[in-house]
GROMACS .gro file of C-alpha atoms in nm:
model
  331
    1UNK     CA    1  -1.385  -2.418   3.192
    2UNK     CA    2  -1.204  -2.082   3.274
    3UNK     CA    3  -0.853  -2.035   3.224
    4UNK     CA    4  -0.723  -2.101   3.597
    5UNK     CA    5  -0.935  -2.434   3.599
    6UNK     CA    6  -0.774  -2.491   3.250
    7UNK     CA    7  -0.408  -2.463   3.390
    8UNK     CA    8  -0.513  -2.651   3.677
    9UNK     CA    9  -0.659  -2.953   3.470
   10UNK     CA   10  -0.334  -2.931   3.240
   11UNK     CA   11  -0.111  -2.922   3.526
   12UNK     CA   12  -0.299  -3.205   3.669
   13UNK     CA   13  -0.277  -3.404   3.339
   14UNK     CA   14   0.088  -3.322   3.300
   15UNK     CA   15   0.157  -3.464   3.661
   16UNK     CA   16   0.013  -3.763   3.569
   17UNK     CA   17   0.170  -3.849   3.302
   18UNK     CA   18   0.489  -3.802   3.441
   19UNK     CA   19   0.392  -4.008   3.749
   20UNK     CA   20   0.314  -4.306   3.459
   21UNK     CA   21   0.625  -4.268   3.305
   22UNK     CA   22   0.837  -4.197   3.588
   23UNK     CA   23   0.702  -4.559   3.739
   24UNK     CA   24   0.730  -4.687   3.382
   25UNK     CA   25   1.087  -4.648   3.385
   26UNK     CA   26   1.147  -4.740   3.772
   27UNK     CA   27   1.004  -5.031   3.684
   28UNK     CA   28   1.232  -5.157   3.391
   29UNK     CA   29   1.497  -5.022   3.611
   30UNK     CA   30   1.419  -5.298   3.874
   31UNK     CA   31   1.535  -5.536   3.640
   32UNK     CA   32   1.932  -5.421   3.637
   33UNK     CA   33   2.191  -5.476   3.861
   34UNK     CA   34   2.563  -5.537   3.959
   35UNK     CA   35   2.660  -5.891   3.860
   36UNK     CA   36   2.417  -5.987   3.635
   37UNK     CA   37   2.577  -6.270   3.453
   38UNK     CA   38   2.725  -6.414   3.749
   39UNK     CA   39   2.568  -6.721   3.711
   40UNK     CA   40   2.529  -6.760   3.329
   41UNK     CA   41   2.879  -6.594   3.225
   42UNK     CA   42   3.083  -6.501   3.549
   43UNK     CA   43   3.355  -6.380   3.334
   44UNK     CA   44   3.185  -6.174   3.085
   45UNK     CA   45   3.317  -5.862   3.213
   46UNK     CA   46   3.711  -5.942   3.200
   47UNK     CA   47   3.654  -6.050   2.852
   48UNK     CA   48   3.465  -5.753   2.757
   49UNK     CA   49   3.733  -5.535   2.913
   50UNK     CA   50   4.002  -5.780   2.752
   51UNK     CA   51   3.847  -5.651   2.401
   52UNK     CA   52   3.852  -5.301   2.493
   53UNK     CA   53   4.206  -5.255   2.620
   54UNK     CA   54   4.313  -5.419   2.285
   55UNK     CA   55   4.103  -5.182   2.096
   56UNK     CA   56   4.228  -4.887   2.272
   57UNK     CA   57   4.540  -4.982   2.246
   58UNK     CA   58   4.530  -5.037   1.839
   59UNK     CA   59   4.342  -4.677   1.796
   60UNK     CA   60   4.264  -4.394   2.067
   61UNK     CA   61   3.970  -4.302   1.862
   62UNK     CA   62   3.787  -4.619   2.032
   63UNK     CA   63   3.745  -4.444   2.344
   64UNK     CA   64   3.538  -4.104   2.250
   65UNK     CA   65   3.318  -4.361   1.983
   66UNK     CA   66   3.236  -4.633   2.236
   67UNK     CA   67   3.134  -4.311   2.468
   68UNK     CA   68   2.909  -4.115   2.203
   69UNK     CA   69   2.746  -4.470   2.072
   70UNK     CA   70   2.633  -4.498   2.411
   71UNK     CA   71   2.515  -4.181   2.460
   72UNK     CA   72   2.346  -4.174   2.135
   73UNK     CA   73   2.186  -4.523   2.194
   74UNK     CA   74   2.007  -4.428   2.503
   75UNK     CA   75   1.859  -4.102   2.384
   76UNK     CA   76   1.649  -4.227   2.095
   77UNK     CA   77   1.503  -4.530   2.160
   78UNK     CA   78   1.658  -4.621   2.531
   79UNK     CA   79   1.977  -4.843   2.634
   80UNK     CA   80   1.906  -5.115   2.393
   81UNK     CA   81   2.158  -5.115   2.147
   82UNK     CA   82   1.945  -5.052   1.828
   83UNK     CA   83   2.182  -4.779   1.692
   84UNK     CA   84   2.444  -5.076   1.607
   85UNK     CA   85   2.165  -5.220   1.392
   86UNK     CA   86   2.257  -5.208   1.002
   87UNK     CA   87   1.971  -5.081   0.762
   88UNK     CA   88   1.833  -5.376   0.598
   89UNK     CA   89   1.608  -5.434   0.302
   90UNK     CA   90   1.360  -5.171   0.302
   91UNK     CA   91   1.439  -5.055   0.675
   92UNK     CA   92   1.677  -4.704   0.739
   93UNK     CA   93   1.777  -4.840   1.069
   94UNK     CA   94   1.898  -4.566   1.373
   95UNK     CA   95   2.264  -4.547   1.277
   96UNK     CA   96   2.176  -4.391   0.931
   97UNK     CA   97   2.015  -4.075   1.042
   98UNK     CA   98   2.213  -3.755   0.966
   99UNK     CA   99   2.238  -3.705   1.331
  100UNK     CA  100   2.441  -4.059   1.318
  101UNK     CA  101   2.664  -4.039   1.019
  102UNK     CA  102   2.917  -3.879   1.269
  103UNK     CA  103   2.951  -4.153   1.466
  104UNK     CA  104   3.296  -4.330   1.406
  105UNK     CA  105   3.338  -4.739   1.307
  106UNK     CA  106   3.577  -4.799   1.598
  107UNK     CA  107   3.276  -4.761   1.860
  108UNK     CA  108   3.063  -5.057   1.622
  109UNK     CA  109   3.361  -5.234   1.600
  110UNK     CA  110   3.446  -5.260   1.963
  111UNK     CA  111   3.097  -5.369   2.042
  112UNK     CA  112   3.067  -5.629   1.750
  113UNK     CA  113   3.455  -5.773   1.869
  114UNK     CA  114   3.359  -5.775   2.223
  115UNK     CA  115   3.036  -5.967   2.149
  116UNK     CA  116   3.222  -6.228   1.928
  117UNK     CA  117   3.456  -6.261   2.216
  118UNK     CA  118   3.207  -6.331   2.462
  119UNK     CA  119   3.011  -6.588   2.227
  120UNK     CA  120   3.326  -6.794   2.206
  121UNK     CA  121   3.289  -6.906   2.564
  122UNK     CA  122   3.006  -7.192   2.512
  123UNK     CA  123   2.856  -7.102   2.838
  124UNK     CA  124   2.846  -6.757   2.787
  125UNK     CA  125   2.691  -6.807   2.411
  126UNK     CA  126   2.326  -6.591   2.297
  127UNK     CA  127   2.338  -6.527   2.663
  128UNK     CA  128   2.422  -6.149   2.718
  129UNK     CA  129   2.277  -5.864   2.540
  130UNK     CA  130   2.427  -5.624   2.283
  131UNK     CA  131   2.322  -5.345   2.488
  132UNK     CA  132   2.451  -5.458   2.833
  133UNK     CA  133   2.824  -5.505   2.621
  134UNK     CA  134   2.808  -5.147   2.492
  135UNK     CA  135   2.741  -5.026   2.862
  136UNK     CA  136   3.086  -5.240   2.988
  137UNK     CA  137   3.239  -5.108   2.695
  138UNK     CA  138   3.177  -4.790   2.771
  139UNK     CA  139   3.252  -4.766   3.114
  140UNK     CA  140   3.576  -4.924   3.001
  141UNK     CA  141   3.694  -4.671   2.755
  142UNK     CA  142   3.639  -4.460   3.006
  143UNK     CA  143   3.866  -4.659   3.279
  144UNK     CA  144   4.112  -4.709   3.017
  145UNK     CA  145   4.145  -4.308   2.912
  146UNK     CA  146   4.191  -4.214   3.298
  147UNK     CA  147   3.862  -4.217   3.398
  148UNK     CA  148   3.680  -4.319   3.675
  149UNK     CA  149   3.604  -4.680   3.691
  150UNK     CA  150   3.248  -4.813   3.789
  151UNK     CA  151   3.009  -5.091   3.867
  152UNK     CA  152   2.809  -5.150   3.582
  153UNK     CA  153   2.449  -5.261   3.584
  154UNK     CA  154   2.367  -5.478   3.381
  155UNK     CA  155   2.023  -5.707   3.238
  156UNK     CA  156   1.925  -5.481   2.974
  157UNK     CA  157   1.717  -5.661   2.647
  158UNK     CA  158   1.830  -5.511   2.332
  159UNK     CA  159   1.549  -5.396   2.109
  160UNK     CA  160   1.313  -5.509   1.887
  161UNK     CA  161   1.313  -5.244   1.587
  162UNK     CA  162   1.570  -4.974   1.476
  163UNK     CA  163   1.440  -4.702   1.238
  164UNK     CA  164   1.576  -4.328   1.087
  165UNK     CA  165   1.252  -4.146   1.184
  166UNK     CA  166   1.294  -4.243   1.597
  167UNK     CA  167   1.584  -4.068   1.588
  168UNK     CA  168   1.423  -3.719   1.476
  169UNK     CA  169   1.414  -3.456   1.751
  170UNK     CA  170   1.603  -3.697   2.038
  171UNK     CA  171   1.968  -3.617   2.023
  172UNK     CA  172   2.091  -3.262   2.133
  173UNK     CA  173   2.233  -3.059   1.846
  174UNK     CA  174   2.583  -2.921   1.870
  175UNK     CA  175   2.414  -2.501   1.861
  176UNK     CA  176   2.184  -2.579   2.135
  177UNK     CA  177   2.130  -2.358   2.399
  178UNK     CA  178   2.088  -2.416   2.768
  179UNK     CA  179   1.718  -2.442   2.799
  180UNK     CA  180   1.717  -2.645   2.470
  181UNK     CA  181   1.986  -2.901   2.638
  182UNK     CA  182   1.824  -2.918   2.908
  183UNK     CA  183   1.476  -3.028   2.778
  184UNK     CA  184   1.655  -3.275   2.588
  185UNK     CA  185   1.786  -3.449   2.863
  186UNK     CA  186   1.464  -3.380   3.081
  187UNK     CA  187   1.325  -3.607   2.829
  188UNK     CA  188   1.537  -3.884   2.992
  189UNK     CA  189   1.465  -3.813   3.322
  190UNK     CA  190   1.843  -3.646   3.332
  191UNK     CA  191   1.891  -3.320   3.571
  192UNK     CA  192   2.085  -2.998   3.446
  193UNK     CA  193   2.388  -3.140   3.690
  194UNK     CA  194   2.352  -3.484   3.495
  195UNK     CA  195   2.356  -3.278   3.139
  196UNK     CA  196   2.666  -3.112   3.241
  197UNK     CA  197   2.871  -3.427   3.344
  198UNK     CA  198   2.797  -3.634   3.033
  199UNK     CA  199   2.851  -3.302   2.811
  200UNK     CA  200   3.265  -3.389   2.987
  201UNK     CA  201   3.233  -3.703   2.763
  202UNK     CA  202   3.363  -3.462   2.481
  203UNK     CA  203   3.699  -3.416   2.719
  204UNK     CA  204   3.756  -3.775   2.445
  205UNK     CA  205   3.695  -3.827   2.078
  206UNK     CA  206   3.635  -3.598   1.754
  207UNK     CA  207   3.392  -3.373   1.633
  208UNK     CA  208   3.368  -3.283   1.238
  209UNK     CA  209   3.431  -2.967   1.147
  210UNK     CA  210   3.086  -2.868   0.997
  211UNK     CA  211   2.947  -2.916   1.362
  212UNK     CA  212   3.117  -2.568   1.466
  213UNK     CA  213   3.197  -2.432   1.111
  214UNK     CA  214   2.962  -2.119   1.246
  215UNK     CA  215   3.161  -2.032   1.482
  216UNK     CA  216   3.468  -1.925   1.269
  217UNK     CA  217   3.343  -1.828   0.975
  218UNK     CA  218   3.010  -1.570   0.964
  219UNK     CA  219   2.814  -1.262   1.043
  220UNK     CA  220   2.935  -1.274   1.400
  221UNK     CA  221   3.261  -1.456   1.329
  222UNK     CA  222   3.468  -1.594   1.490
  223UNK     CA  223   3.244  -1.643   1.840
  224UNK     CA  224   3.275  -1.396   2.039
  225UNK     CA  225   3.272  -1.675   2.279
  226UNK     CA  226   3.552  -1.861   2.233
  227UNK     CA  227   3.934  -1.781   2.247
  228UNK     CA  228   4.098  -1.571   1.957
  229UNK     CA  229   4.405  -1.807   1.940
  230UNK     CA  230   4.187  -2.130   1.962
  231UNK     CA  231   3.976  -1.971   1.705
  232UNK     CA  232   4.258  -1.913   1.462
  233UNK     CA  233   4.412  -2.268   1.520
  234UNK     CA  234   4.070  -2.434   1.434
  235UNK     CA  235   4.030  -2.200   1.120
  236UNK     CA  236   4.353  -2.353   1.032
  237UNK     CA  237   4.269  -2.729   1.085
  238UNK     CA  238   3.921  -2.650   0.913
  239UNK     CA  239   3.946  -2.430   0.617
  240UNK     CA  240   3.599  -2.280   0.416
  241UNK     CA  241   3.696  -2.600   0.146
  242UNK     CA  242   3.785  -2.838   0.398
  243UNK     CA  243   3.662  -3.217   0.356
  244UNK     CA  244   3.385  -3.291   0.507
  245UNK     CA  245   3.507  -3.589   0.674
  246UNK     CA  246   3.762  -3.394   0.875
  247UNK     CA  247   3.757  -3.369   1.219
  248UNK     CA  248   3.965  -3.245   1.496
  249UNK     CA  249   4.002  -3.317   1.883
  250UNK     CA  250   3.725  -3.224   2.110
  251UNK     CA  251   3.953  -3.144   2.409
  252UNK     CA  252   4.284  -2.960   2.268
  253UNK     CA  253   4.446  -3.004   2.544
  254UNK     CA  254   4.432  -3.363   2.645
  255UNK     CA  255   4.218  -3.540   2.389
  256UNK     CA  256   4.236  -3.900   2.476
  257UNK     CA  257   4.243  -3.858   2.850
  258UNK     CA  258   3.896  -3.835   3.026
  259UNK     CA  259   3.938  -3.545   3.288
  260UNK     CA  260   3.788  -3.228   3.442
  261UNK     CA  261   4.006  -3.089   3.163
  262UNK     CA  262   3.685  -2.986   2.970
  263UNK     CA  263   3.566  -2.767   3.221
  264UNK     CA  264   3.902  -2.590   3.229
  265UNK     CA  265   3.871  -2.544   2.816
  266UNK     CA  266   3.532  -2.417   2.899
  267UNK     CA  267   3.662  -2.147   3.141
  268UNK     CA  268   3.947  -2.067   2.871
  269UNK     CA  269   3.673  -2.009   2.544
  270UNK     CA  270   3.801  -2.325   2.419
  271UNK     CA  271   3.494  -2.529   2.441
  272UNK     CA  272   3.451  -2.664   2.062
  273UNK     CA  273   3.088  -2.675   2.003
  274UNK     CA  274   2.859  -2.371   2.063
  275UNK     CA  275   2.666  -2.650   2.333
  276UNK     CA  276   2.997  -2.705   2.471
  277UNK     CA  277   3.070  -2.339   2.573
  278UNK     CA  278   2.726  -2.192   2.613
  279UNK     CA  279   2.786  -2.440   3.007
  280UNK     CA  280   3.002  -2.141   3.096
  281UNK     CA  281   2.851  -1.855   2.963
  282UNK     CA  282   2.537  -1.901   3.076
  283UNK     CA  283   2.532  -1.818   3.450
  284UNK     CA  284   2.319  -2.053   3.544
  285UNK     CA  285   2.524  -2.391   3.417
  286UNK     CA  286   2.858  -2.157   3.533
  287UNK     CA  287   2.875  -2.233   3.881
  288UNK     CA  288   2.892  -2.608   3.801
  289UNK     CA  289   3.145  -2.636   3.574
  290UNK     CA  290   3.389  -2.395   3.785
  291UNK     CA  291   3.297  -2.631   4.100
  292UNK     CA  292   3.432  -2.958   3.831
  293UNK     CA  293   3.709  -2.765   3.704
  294UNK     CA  294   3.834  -2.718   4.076
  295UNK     CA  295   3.768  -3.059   4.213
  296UNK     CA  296   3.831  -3.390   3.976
  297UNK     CA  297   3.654  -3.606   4.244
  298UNK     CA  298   3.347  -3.400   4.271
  299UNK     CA  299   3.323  -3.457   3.858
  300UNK     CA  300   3.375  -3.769   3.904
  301UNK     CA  301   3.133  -3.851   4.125
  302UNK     CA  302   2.898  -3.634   3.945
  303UNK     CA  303   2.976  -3.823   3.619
  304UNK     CA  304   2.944  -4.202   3.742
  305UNK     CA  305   2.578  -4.066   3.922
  306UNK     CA  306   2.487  -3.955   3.575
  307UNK     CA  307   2.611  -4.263   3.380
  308UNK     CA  308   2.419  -4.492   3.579
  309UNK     CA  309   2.077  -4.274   3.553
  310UNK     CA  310   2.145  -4.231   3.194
  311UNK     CA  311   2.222  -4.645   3.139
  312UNK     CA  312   1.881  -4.691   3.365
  313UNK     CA  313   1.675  -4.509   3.041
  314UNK     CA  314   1.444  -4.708   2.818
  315UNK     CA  315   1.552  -5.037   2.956
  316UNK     CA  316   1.341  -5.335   2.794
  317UNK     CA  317   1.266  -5.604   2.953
  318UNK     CA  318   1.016  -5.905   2.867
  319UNK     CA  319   0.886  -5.913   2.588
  320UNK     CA  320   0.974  -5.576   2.463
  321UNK     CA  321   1.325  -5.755   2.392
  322UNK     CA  322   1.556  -6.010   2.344
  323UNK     CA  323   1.912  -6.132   2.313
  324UNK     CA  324   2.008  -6.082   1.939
  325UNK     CA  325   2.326  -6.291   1.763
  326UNK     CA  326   2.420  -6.030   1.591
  327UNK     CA  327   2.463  -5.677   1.778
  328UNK     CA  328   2.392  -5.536   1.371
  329UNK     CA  329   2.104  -5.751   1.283
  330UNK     CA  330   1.742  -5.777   1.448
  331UNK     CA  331   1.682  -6.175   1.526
   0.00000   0.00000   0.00000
């Protein structure tokens, strides 16, 4: 076939495909909505929030892990709560790939205490999902930091397997670029808009500093990008022999408040990760965040669109799930 017929029959191909998956996931979609558990568990989300506002209240670093466990649960293997699975026998489950390590206990811990709480009610008992209490739980960090609060769909299975190598490749890395970002998300049927909100979940939580070690120390060092003082304060927090489990604030300014501040920090050169601050220096992304650094509500709105396309991704339902026990153990 000659090359135009060639690009013609790919393009055809390609359109396909993402018609089949595109009606793949619309379909497992059908299966959420508001209220759920109304008739099984009517209180299950006041108990779930219950857990949560005692969590936060005990540690601030609950609200930025419940947030990235989400996150990072949805983007490898969909929202079904396999990264809380522990590795078992001769199985590296999700949660022990490199790209993983970095997520902090508090997030597992608020998941595993809100489940416990939520089995204690008899009626309630082996009948919600893992995943569908890490989706309340995240929504209400998020509430309980400043953020906007939202309706939560719920009816999601949690999964069936949990492995190291399904992670590889499916979590955006903390030097990507814009184009690498946003095929990354693409893959989840995310927009650039929807990248650019849930990037504001790092306005909360902690980053290591070996995720932006390049920027300050180098070639090219410090980033030409990012602001001399802010720069020079990190270099301080995160010396060439500092330990590797040190970490630092994500948002310098208000780091356990979820606001538009992250879009200001952007503006400023005080984005922390090169992924963070390439939103603003790129002039395509640019126009977005200085529209969410205006105008909290349009972020907002922008945020709660994207966290309810993002908790719509890889939903099981049937048999390609179930209702485990234990949030860390497969049934």
């Amino acid at each position: 076939m000659g090359g135009a017929g060639s690009v013609r029959l790919a393009a055809a191909l390609l359109a396909l495909a993402l018609t089949a998956a595109g009606s793949a996931t619309t379909c497992a979609a059908q299966q959420l909505r508001r209220n759920y558990y109304s008739g099984v568990c009517p209180n299950v989300e006041t108990i779930v929030r219950g857990v949560m506002a005692r969590k936060v209240q005990q540690t601030a670093t609950a609200i930025g892990a419940t947030v990235r466990l989400f996150f990072h649960d949805c983007f490898v293997e969909g929202c079904d709560a396999s990264v809380i699975v522990a590795s078992a026998g001769n199985n590296t489950a999700e949660k022990d790939h490199p790209n993983n390590l970095s997520l902090a206990g508090d997030g597992f811990d608020a998941v595993i205490r809100a489940k416990a709480a939520v089995d204690a009610v008899p009626r309630c008992r082996n009948k919600v999902s893992c995943a569908d209490i890490l989706a309340m739980a995240t929504r209400d960090a998020i509430a309980l930091a400043g953020g906007p609060s939202y309706a939560v769909e719920l009816g999601r299975l949690d999964g069936l397997s949990s492995s190291r190598s399904s992670v590889d490749g499916k979590l955006p890395a903390p030097f990507f670029n814009l184009d690498q970002l946003k095929r990354v998300f693409a893959a989840n049927g995310l927009s650039q808009a929807d990248m650019i909100a849930l990037s504001a979940g790092h306005t909360v939580g902690l980053a290591h500093c070996g995720t932006f070690a390049g920027r300050l120390r180098g070639p090219s060092a410090p980033d030409p990008t990012m602001d001399r003082s802010y720069a020079a304060a990190l270099q301080a927090e995160c010396p060439a022999n500092v330990d590797p489990r040190a970490a630092v604030s994500m948002d310098p300014v208000s780091p356990v408040t979820f606001d538009n501040q992250y879009f200001k920090n952007l503006q400023a050169g005080k984005g922390l990760l090169a992924s963070d601050q390439v939103l603003y220096t790129d002039p395509r992304s640019r126009p977005t965040v200085n529209a969410w650094a205006q105008s909290s509500a349009a972020f907002n709105r922008a945020f709660v669109a994207a966290m309810t396309k993002l908790g719509r991704v890889g939903v099981k339902t049937g048999a390609q799930g179930n209702i485990r026990r234990n949030c860390a153990v497969l049934n």
